Short mmCIF file of C-alpha atoms and ligand atoms in Angstrom, two decimals:
data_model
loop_
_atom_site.label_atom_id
_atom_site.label_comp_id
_atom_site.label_asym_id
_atom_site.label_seq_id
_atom_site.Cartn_x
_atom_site.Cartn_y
_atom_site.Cartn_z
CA UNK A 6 0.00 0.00 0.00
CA UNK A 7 0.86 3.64 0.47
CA UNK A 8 2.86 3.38 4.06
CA UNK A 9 3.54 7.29 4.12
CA UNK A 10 -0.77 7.98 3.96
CA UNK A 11 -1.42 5.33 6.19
CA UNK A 12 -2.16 7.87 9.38
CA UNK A 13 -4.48 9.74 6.98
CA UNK A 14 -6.34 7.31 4.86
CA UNK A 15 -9.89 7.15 6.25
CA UNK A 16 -12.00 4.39 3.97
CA UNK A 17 -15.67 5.71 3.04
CA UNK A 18 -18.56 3.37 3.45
CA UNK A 19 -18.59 2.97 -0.27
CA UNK A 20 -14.71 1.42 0.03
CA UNK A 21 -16.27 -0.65 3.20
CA UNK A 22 -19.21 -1.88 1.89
CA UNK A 23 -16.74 -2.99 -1.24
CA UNK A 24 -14.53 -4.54 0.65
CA UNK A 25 -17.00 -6.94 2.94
CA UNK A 26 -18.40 -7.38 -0.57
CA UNK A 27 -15.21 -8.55 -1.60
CA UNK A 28 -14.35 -10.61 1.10
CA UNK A 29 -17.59 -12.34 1.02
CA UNK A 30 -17.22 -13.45 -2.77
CA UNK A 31 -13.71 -14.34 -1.54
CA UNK A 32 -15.50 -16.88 0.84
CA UNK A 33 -18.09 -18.02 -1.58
CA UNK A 34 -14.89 -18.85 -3.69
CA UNK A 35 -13.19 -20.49 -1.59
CA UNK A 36 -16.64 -22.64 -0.76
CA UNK A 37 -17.15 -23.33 -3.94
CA UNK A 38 -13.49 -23.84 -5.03
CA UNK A 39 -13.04 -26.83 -1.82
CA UNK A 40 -16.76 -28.19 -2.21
CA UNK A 41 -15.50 -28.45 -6.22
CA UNK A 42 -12.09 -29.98 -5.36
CA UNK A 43 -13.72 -32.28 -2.91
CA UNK A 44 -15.96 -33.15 -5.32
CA UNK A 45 -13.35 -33.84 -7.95
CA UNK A 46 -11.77 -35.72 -5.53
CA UNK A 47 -14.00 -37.94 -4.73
CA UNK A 48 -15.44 -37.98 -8.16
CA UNK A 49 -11.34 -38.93 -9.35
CA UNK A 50 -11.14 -41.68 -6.31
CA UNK A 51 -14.69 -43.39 -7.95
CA UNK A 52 -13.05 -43.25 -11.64
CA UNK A 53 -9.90 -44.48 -10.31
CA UNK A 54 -12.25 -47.30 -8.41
CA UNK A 55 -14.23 -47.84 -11.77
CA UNK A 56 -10.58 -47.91 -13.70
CA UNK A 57 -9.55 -50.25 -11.37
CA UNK A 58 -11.98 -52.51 -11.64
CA UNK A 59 -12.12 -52.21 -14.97
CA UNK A 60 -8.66 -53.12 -15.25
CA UNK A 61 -9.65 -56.65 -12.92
CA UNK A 62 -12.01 -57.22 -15.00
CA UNK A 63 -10.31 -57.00 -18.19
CA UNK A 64 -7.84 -59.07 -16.59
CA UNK A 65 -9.74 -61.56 -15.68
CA UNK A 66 -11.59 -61.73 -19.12
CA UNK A 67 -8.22 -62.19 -21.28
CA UNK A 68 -7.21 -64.32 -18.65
CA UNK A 69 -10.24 -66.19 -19.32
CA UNK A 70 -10.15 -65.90 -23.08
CA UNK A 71 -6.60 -67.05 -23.11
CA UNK A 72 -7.85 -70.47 -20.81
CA UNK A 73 -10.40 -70.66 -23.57
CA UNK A 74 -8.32 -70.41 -26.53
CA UNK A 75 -6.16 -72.46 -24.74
CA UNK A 76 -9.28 -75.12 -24.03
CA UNK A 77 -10.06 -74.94 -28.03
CA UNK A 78 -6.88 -75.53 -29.11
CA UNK A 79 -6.61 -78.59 -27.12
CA UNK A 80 -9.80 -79.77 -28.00
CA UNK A 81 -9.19 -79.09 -31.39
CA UNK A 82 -5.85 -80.61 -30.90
CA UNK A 83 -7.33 -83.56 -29.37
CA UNK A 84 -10.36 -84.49 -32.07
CA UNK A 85 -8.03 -84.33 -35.03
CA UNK A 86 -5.79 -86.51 -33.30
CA UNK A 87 -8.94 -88.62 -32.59
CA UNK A 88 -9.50 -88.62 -35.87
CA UNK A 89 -6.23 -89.24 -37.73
CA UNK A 90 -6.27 -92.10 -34.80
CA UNK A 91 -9.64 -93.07 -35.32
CA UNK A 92 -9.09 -93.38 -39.58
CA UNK A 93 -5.27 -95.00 -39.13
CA UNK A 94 -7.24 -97.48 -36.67
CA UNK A 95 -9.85 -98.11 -38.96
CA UNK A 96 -7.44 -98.54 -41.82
CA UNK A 97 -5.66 -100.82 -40.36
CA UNK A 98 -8.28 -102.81 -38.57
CA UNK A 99 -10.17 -103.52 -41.84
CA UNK A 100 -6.41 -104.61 -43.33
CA UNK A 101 -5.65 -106.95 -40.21
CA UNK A 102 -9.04 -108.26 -40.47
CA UNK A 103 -8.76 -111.35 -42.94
CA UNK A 104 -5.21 -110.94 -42.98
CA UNK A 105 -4.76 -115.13 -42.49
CA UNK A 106 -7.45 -116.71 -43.83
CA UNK A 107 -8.08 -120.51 -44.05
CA UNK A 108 -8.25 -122.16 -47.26
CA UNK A 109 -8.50 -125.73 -48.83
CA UNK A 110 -5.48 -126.64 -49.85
CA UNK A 111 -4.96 -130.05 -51.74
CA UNK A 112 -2.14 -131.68 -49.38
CA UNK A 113 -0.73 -135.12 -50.44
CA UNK A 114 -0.97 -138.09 -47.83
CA UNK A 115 1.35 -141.29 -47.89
CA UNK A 116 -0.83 -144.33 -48.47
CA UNK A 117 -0.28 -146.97 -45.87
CA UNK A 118 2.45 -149.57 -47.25
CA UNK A 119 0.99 -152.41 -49.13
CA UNK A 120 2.25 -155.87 -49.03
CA UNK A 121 3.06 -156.37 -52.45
CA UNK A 122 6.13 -153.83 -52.56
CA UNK A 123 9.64 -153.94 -51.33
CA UNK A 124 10.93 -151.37 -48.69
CA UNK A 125 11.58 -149.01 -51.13
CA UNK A 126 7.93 -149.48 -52.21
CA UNK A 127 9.16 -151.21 -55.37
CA UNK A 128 7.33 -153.47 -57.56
CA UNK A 129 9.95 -156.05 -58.32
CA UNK A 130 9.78 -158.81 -61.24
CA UNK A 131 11.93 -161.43 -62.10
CA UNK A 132 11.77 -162.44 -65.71
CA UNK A 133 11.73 -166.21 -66.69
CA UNK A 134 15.27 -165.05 -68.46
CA UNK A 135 16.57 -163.81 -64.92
CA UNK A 136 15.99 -160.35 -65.86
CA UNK A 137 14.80 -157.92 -62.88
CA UNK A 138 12.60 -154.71 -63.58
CA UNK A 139 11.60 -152.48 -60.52
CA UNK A 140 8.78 -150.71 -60.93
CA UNK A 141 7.34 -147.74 -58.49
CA UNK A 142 4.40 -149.11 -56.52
CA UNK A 143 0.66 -147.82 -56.19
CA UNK A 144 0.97 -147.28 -52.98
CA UNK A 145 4.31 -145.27 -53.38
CA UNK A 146 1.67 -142.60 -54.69
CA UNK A 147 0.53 -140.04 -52.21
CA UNK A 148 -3.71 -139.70 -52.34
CA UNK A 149 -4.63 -136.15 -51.97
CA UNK A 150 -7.11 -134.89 -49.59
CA UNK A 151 -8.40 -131.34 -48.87
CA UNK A 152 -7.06 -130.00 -45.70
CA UNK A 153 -7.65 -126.45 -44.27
CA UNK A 154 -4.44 -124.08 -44.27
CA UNK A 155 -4.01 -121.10 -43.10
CA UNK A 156 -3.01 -118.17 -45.43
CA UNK A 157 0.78 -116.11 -45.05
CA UNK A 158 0.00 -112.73 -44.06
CA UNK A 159 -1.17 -111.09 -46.83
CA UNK A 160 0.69 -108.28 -48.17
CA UNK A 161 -0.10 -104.80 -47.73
CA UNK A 162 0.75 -102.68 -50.29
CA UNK A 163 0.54 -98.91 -49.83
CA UNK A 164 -0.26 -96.90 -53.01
CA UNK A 165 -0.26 -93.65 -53.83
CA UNK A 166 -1.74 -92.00 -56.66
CA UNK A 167 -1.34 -88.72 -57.70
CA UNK A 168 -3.23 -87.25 -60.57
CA UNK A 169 -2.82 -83.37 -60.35
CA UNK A 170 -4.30 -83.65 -63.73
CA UNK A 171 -8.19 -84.86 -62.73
CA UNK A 172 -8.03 -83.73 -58.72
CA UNK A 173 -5.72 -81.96 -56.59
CA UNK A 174 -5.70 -84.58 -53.85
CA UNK A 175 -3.32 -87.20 -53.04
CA UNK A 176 -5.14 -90.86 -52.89
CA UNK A 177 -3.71 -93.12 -50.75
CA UNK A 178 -4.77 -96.90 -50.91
CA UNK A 179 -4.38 -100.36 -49.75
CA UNK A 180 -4.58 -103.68 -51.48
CA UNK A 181 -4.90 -106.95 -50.39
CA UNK A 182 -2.61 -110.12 -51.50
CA UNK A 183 -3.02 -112.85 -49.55
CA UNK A 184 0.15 -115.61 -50.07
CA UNK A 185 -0.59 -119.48 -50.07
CA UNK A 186 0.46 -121.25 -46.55
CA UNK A 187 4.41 -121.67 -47.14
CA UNK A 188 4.70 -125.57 -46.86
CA UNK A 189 2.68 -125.37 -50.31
CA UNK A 190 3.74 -122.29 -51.70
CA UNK A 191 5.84 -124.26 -54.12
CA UNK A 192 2.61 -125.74 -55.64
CA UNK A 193 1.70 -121.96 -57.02
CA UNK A 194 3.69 -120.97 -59.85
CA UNK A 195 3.14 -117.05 -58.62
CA UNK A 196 1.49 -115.74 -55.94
CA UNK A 197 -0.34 -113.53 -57.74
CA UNK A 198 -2.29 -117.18 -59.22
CA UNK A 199 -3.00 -117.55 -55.85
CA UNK A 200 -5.91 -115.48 -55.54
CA UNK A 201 -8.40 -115.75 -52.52
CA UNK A 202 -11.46 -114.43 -54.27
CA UNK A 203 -13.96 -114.58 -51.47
CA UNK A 204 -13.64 -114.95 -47.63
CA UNK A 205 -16.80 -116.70 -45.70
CA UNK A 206 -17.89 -117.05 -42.14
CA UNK A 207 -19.68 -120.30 -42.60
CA UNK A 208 -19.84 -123.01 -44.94
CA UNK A 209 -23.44 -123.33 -45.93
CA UNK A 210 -25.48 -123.04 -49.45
CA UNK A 211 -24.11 -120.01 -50.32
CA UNK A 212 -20.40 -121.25 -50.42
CA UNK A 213 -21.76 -124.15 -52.83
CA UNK A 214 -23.63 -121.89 -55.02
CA UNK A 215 -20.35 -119.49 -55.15
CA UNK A 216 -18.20 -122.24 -54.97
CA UNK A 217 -19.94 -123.48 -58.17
CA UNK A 218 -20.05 -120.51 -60.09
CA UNK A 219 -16.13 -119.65 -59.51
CA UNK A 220 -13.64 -119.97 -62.19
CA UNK A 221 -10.95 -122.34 -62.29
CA UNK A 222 -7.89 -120.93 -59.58
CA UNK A 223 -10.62 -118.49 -57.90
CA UNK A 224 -9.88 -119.19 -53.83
CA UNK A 225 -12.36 -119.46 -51.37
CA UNK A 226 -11.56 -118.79 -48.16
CA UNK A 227 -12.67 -118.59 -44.17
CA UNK A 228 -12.33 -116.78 -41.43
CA UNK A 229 -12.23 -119.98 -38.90
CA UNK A 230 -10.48 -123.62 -39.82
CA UNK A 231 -13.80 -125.14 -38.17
CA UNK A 232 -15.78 -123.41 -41.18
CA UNK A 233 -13.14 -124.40 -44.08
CA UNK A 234 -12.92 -127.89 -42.52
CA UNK A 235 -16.27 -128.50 -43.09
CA UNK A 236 -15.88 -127.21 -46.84
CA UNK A 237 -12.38 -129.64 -46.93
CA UNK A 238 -14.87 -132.26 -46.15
CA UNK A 239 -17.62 -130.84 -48.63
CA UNK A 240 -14.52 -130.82 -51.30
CA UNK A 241 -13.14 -134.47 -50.37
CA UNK A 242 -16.76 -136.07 -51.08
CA UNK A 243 -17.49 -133.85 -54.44
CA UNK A 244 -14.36 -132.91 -55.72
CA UNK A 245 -13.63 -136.77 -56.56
CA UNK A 246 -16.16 -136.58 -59.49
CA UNK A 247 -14.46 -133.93 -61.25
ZN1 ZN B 303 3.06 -150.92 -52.27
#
């Protein structure tokens, strides 16, 4: 202020009346400026509550979307393995199955000795001129009779064809080839003559019928030596009139 007029400044009632009215906005400011802050305050502590939670919450919800992703990626994980299993499975089950089959094969028997023959099962005759011819006996010759075998594992062969020409995707296939038993394999000139053409459960009218109808070579084959036994025996009886 003005130090020096101090002693002789006497304020009207205008200047008072000013003042007081000054003083009192002064305090209405300063009401309004703390009841504002306060407000902001507490206004800024519920935002910071809300942000917080917000925050949680979002945590917990990519928390939870990464356990789900995680969840679908196993379980996705887990059904194509179930199904590559599942097909490779099935693939191979239907190969296995009929892998060794049982088939009639014709398997030579030694007759019983008769007396007539040496022990070489030799005819022998002595001329009147002293003159000796040997001669292989009847009996020497094995009689044939229809036994049930069992197959050699069939082979599996794995193909792949690839024809970008007529479709895009790779085939993959199986075939069959079932080989004859080995203690007869020498009676096939190939395996590939050796061709089982049908595989039963049963012998009954319908293996007659096929069995029949088949071409000359043409297999038939079971699944169980009781059921090709009893087509062995069918074969014994009939088979001797052809
Ligand atoms: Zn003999």
């Amino acid at each position: 202020m003005y130090p020096e007029y101090d002693d002789f400044y006497e304020p009207s009632e205008g200047e008072m009346f000013f003042d007081e009215m000054k003083e009192k906005f002064r305090e209405i400011l300063r009401e309004d400026v703390n009841s504002e802050i306060n407000r902001l305050t507490e206004e800024n502590a519920e935002l910071r509550q809300k942000v917080k939670e917000y925050n949680d919450k979002n945590l917990n919800l990519s928390c939870r979307e990464r356990d789900l992703q995680y969840k679908m990626d196993n379980y996705k994980r887990e059904v194509e393995n179930d199904f590559y299993n599942k097909t490779m499975e099935e693939v191979f089950e239907k190969l296995l199955e009929d892998s060794e089959v049982w088939y009639a094969e014709h398997v030579p028997h030694e007759k019983p000795k008769c007396n007539l023959c040496n022990e070489e099962r030799k005819l022998v005759a002595v001329y009147p001129n002293g003159e000796t011819v040997t001669k292989e006996c009847e009996c020497s010759r094995p009689t044939y009779i229809y036994e049930p075998v069992i197959s050699l594992n069939k082979e599996i062969k794995f193909h792949k064809a690839y024809k970008p020409r007529y479709s895009d995707k790779k085939k993959i296939y199986f075939t069959k080839n079932h080989r004859p038993n080995k203690d007869y394999a020498d009676a096939y000139d190939y395996y590939s003559e050796f061709r089982i053409e049908n595989i039963f459960d049963d012998f009954n009218d319908d293996v007659i019928a096929y069995h029949n109808g088949k071409r000359y070579g043409e297999k038939i084959a079971f699944r169980s030596k009781e059921a090709c036994q009893k087509y062995c025996d069918w074969l014994n009886v009939n088979e001797e009139y052809k």
